[in-house]
mmCIF file of N, CA and C in Angstrom:
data_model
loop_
_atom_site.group_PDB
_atom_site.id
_atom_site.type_symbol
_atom_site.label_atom_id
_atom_site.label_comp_id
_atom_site.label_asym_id
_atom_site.label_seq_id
_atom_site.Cartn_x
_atom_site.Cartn_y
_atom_site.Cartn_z
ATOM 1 N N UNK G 20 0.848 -1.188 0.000
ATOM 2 C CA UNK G 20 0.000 0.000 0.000
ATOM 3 C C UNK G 20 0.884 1.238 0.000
ATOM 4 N N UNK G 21 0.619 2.215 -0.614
ATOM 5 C CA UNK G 21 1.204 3.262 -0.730
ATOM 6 C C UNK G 21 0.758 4.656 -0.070
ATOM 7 N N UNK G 22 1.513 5.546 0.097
ATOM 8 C CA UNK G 22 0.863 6.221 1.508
ATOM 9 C C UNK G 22 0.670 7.651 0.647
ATOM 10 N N UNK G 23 -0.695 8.038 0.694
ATOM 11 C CA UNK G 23 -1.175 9.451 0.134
ATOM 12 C C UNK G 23 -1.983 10.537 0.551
ATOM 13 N N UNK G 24 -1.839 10.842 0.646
ATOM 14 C CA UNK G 24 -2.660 12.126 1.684
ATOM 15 C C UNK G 24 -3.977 12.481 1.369
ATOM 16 N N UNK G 25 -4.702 12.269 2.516
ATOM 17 C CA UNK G 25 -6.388 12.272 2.530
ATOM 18 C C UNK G 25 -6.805 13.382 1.476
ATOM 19 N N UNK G 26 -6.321 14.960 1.521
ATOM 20 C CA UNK G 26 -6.422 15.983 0.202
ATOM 21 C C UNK G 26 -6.853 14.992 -1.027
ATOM 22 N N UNK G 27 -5.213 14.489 -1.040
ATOM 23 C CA UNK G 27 -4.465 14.055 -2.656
ATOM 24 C C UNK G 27 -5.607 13.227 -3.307
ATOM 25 N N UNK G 28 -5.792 11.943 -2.202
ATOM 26 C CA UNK G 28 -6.851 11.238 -2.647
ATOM 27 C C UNK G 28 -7.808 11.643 -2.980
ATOM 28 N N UNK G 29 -8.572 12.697 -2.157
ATOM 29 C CA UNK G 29 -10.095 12.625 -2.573
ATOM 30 C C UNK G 29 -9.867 13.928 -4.111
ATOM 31 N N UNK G 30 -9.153 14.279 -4.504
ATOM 32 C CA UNK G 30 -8.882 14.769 -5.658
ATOM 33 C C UNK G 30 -8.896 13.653 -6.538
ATOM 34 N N UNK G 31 -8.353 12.398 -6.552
ATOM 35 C CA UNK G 31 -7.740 11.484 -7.568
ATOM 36 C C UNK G 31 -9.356 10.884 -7.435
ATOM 37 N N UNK G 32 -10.181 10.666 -6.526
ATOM 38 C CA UNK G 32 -11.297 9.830 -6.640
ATOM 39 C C UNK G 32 -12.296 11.232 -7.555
ATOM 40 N N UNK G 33 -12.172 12.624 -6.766
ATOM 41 C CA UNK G 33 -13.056 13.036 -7.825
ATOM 42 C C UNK G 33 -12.547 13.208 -9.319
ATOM 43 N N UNK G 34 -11.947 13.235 -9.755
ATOM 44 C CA UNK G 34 -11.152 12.477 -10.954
ATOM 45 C C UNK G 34 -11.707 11.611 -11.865
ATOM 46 N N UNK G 35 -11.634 10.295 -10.906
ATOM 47 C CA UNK G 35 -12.248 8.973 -11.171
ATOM 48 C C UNK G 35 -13.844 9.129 -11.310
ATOM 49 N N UNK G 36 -14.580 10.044 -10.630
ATOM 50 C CA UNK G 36 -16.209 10.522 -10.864
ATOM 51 C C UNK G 36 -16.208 10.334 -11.878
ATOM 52 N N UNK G 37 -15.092 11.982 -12.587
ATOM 53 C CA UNK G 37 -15.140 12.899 -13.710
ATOM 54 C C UNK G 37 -15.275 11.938 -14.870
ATOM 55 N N UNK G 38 -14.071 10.979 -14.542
ATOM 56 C CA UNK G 38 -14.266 9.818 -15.745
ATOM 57 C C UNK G 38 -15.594 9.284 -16.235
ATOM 58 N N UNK G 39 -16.342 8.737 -15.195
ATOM 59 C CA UNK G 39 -17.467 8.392 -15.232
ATOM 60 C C UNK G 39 -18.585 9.258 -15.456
ATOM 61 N N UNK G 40 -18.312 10.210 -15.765
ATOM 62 C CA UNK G 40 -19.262 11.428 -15.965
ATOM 63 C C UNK G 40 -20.132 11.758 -14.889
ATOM 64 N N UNK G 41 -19.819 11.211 -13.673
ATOM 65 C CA UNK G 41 -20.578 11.733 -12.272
ATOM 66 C C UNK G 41 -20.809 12.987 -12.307
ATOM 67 N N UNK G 42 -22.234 13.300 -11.659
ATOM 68 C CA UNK G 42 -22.584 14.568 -11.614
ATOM 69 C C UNK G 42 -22.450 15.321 -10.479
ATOM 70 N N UNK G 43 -22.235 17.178 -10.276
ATOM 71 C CA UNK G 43 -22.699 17.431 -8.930
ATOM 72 C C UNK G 43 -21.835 16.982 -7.973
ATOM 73 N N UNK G 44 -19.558 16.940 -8.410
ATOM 74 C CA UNK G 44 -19.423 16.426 -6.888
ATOM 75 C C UNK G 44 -18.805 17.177 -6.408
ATOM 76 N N UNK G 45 -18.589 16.788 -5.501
ATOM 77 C CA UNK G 45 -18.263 18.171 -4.164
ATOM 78 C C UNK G 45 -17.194 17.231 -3.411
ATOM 79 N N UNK G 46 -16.181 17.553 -3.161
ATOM 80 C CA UNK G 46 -15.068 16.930 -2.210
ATOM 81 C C UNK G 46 -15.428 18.198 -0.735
ATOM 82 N N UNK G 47 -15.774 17.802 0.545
ATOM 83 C CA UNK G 47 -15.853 18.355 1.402
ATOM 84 C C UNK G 47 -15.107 17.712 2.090
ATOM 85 N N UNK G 48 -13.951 18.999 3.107
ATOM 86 C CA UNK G 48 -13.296 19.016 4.364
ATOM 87 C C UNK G 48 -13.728 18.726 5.329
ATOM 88 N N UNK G 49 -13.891 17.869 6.039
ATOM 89 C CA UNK G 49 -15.150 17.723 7.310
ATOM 90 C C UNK G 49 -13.685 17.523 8.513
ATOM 91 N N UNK G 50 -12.693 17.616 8.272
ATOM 92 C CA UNK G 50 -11.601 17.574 9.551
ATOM 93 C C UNK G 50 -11.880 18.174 11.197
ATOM 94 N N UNK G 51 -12.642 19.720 10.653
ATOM 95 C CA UNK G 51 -12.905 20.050 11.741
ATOM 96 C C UNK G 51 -14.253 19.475 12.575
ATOM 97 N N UNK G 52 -15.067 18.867 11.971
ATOM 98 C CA UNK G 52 -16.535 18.600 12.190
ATOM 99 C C UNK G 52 -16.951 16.993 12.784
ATOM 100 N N UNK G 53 -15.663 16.356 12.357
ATOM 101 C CA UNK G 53 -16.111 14.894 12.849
ATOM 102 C C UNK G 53 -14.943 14.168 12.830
ATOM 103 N N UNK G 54 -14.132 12.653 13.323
ATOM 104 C CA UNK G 54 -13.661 12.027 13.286
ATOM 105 C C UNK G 54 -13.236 11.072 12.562
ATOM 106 N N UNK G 55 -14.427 10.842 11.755
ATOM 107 C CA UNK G 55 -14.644 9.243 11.306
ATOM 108 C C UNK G 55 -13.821 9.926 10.095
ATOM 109 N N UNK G 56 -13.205 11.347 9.657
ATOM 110 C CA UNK G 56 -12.884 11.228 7.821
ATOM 111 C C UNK G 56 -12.378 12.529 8.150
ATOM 112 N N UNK G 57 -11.699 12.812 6.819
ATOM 113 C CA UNK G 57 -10.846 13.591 6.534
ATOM 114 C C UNK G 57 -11.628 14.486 5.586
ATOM 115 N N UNK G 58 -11.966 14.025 4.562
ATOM 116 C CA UNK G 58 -12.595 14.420 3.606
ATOM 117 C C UNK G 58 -14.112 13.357 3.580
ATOM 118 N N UNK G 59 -15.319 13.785 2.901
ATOM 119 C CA UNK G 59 -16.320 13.174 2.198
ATOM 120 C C UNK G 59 -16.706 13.979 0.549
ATOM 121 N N UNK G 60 -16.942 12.891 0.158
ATOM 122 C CA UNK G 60 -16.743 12.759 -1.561
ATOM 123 C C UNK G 60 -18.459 13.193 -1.804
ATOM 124 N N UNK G 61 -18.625 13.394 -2.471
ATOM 125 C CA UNK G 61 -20.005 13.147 -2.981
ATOM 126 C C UNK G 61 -20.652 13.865 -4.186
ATOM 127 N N UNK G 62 -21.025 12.350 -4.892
ATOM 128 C CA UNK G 62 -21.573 12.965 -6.542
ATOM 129 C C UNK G 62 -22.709 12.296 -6.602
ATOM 130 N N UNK G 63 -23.489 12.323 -7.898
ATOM 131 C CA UNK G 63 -24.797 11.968 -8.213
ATOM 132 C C UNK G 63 -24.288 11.416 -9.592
ATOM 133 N N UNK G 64 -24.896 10.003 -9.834
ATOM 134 C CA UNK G 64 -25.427 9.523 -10.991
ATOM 135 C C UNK G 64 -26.722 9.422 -11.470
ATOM 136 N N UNK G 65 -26.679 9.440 -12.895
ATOM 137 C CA UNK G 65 -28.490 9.731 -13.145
ATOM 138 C C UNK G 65 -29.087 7.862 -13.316
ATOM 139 N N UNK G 66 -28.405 7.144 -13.301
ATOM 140 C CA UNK G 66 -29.277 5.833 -13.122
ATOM 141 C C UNK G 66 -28.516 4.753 -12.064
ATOM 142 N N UNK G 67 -29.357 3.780 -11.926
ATOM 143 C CA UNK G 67 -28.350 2.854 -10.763
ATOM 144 C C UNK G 67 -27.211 1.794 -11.564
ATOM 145 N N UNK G 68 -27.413 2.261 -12.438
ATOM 146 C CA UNK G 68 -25.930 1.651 -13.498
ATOM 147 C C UNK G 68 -24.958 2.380 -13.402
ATOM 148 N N UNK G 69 -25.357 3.630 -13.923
ATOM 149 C CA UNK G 69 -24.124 4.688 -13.699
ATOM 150 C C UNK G 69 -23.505 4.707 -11.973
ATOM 151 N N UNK G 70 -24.527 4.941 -11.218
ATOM 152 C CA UNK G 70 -24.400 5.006 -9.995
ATOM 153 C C UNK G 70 -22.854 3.963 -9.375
ATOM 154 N N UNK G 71 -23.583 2.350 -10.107
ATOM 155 C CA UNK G 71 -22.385 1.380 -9.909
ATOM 156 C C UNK G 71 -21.285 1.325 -10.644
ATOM 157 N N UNK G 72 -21.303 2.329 -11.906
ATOM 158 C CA UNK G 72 -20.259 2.177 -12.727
ATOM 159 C C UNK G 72 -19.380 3.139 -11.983
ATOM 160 N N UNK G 73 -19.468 4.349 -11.199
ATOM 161 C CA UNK G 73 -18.985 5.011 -10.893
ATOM 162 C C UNK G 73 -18.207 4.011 -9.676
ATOM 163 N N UNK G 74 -18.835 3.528 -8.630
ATOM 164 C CA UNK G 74 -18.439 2.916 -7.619
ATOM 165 C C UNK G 74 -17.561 1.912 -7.767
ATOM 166 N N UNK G 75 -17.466 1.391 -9.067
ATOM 167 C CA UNK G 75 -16.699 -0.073 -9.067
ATOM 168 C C UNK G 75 -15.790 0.775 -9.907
ATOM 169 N N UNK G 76 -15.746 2.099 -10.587
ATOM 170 C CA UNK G 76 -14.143 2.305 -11.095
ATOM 171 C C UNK G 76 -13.360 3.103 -9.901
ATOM 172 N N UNK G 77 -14.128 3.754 -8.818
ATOM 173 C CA UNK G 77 -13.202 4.195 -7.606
ATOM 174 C C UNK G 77 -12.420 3.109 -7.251
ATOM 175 N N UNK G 78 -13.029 1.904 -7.120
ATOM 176 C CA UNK G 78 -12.782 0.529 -6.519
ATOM 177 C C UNK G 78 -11.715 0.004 -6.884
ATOM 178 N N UNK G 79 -12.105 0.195 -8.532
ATOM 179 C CA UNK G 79 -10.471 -0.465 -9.545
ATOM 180 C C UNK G 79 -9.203 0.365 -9.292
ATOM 181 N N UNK G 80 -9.811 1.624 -9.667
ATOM 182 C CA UNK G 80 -8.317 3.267 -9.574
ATOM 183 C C UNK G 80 -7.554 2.944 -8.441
ATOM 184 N N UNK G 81 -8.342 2.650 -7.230
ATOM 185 C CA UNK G 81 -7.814 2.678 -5.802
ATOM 186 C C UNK G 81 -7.428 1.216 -6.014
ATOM 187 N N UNK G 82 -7.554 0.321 -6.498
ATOM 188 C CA UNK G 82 -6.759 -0.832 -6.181
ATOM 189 C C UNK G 82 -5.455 -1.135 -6.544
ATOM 190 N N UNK G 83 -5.547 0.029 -7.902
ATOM 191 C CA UNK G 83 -4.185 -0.105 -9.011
ATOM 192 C C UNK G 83 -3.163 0.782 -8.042
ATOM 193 N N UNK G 84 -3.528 1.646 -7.171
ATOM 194 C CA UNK G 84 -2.723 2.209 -6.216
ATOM 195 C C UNK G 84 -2.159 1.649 -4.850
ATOM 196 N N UNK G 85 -2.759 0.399 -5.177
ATOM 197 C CA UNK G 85 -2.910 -0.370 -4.261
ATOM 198 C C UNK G 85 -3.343 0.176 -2.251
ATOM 199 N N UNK G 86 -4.823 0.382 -2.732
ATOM 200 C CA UNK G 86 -5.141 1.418 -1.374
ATOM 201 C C UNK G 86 -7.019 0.295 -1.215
ATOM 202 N N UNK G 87 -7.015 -0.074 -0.426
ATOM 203 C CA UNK G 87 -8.396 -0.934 -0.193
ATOM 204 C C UNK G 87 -8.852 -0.289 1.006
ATOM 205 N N UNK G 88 -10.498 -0.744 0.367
ATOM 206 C CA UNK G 88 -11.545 0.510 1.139
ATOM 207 C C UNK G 88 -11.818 -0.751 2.364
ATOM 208 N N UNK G 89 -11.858 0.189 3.740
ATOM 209 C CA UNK G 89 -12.659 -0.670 4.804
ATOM 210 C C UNK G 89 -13.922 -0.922 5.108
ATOM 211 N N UNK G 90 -15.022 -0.604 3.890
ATOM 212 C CA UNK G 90 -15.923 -0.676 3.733
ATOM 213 C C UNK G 90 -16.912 -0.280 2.968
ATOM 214 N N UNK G 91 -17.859 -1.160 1.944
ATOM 215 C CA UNK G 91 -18.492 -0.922 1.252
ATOM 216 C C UNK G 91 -19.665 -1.143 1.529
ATOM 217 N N UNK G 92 -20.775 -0.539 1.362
ATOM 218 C CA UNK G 92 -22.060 -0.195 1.252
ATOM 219 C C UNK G 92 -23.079 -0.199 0.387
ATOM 220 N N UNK G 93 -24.304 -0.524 -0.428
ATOM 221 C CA UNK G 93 -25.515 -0.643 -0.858
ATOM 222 C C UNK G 93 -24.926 -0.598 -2.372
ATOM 223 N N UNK G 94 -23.850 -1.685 -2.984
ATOM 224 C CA UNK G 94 -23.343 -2.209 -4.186
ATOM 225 C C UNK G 94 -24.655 -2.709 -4.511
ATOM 226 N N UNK G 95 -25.203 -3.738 -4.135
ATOM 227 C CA UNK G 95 -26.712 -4.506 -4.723
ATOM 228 C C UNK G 95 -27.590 -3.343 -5.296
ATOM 229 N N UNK G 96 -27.754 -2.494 -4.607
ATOM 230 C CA UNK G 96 -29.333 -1.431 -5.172
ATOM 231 C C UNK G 96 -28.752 -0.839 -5.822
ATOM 232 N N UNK G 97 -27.576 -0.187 -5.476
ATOM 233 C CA UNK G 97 -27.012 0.910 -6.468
ATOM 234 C C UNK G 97 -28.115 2.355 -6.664
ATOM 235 N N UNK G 98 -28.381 2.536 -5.522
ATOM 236 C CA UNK G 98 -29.387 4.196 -5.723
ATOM 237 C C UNK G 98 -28.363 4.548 -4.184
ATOM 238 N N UNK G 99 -27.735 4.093 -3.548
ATOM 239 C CA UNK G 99 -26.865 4.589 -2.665
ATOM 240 C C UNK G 99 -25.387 4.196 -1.864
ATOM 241 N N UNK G 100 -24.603 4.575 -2.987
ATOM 242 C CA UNK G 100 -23.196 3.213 -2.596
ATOM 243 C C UNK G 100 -22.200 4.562 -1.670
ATOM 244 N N UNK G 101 -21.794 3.705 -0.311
ATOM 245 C CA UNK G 101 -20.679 4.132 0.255
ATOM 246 C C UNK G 101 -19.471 3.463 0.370
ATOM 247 N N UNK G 102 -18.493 4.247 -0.078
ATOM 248 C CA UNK G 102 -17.118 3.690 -0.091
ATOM 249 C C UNK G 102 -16.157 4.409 0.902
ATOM 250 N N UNK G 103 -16.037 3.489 2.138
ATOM 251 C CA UNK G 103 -14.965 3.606 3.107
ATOM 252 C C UNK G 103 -13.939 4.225 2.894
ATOM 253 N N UNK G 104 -13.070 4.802 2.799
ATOM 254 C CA UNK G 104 -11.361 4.865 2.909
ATOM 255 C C UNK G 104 -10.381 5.391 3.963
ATOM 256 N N UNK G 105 -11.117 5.276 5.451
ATOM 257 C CA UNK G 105 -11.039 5.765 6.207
ATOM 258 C C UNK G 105 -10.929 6.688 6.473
ATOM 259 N N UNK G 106 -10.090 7.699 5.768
ATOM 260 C CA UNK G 106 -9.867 9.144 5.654
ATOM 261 C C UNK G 106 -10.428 9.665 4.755
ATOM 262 N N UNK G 107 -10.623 9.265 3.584
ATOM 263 C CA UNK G 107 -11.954 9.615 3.061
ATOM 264 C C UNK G 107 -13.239 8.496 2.598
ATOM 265 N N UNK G 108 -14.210 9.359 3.010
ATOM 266 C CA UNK G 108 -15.444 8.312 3.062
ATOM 267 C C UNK G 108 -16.430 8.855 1.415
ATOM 268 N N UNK G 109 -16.820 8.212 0.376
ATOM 269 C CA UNK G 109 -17.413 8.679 -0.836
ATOM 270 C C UNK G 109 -18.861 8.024 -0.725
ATOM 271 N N UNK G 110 -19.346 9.467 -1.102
ATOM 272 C CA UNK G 110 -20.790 8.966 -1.157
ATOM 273 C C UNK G 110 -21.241 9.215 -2.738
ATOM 274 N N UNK G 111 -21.764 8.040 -3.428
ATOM 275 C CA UNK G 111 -22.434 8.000 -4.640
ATOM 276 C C UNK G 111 -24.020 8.105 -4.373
ATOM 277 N N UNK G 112 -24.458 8.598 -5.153
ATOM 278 C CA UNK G 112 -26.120 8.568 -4.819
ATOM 279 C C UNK G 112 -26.522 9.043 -6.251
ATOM 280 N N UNK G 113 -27.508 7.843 -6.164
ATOM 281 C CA UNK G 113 -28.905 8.436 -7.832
ATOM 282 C C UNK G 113 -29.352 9.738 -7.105
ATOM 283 N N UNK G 114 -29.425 10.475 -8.108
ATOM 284 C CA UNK G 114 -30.139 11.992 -8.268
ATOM 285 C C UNK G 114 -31.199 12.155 -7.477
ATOM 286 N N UNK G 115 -31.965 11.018 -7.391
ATOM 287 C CA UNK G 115 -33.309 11.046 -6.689
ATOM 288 C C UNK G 115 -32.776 11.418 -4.937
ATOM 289 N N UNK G 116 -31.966 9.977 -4.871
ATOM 290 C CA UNK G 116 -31.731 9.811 -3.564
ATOM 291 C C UNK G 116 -31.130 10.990 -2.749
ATOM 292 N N UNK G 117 -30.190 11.620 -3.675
ATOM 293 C CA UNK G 117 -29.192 12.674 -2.804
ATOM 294 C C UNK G 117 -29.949 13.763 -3.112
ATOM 295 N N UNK G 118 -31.015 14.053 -3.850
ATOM 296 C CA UNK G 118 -31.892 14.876 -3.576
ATOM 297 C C UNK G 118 -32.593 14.523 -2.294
ATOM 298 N N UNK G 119 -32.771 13.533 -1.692
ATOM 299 C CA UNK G 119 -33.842 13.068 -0.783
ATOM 300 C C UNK G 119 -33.208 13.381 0.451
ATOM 301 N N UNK G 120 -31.909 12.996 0.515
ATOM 302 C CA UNK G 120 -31.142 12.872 1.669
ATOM 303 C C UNK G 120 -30.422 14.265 2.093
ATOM 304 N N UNK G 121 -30.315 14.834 1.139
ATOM 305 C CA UNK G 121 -29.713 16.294 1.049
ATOM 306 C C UNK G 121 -28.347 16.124 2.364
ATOM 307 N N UNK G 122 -27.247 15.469 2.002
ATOM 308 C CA UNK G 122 -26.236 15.229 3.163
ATOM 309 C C UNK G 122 -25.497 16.440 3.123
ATOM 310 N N UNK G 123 -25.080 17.642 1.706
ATOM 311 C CA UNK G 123 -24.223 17.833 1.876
ATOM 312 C C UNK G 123 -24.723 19.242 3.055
ATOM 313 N N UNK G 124 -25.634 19.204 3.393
ATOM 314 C CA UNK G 124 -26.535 20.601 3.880
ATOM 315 C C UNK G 124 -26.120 20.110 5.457
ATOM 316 N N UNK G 125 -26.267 18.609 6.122
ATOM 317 C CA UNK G 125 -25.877 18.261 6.962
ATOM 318 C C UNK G 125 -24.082 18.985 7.539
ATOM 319 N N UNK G 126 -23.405 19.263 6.385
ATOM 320 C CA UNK G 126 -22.087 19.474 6.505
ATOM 321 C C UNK G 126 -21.611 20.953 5.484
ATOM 322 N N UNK G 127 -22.817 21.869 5.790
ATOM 323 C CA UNK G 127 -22.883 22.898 5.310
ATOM 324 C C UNK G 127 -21.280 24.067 5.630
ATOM 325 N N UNK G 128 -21.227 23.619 6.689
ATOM 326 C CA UNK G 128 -19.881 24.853 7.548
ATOM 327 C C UNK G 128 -18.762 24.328 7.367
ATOM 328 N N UNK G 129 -18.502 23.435 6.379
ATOM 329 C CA UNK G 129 -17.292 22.780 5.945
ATOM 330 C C UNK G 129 -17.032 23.088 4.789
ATOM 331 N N UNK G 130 -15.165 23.293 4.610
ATOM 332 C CA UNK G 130 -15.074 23.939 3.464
ATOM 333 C C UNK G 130 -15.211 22.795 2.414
ATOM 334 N N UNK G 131 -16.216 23.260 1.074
ATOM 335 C CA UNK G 131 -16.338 22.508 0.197
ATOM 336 C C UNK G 131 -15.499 22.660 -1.325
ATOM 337 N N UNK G 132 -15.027 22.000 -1.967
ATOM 338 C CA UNK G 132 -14.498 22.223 -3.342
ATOM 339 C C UNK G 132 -15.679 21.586 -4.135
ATOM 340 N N UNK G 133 -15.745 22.072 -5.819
ATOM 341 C CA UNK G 133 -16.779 21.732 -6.432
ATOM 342 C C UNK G 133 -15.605 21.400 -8.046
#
C-alpha cells in the first residue's frame, strides 16, 4: 500500500467521478466537524448503473494504487453506494436519492471544493 494524503486522494477519486461522468461532486473538508474522515466525496449519478459504474471504477483506480476501502455499502441497489477509505469516506447517490437525503446541507460549515 502506498501512503497518500487524505487531500491528494479525494482529488484522484473526484477524478475517477469525472471519468465516469458523475454529476454534482463536491469533495468536502469535514476535519474540523467529525472524526470518522478527513474528507467526504459526494456525486450523483443519473441511473443505478451509472451510480455502480462510478463505484466499481473508484474501486479499480484505488486498487491499481494499491489502497483498499474498509468498507463498502448498498453495491446490490445501487441508488446509494458508500465507499470507506477511512480518511476519506465517498458517497455515490442516484439523483433522486441525494436529492432526498440532502447530506451535503448536513455538513454545510465545511469547506467545500466543487
Amino acid at each position: 500500500m502506498i501512503f497518500i494524503n487524505p487531500e491528494e486522494f479525494a482529488q484522484k477519486i473526484k477524478g475517477w467521478i469525472e471519468d465516469k461522468n458523475g454529476i454534482d461532486i463536491e469533495v468536502i473538508n469535514v476535519t474540523e466537524m467529525t472524526s470518522i474522515a478527513n474528507y467526504f466525496v459526494i456525486a450523483s449519478g443519473s441511473s443505478e448503473r451509472q451510480v455502480k459504474a462510478i463505484a466499481d471504477n473508484i474501486e479499480y483506480e484505488a486498487k491499481e494504487l494499491e489502497i483498499f476501502p474498509k468498507n463498502i455499502e448498498g453495491q446490490r441497489e445501487g441508488r446509494w453506494i458508500l465507499l470507506d477509505y477511512y480518511d476519506v469516506i465517498i458517497h455515490i447517490f442516484h439523483a433522486e436519492e441525494r436529492e432526498f437525503y440532502s447530506l451535503e446541507k448536513l455538513w454545510k460549515n465545511s469547506p467545500v471544493s466543487r
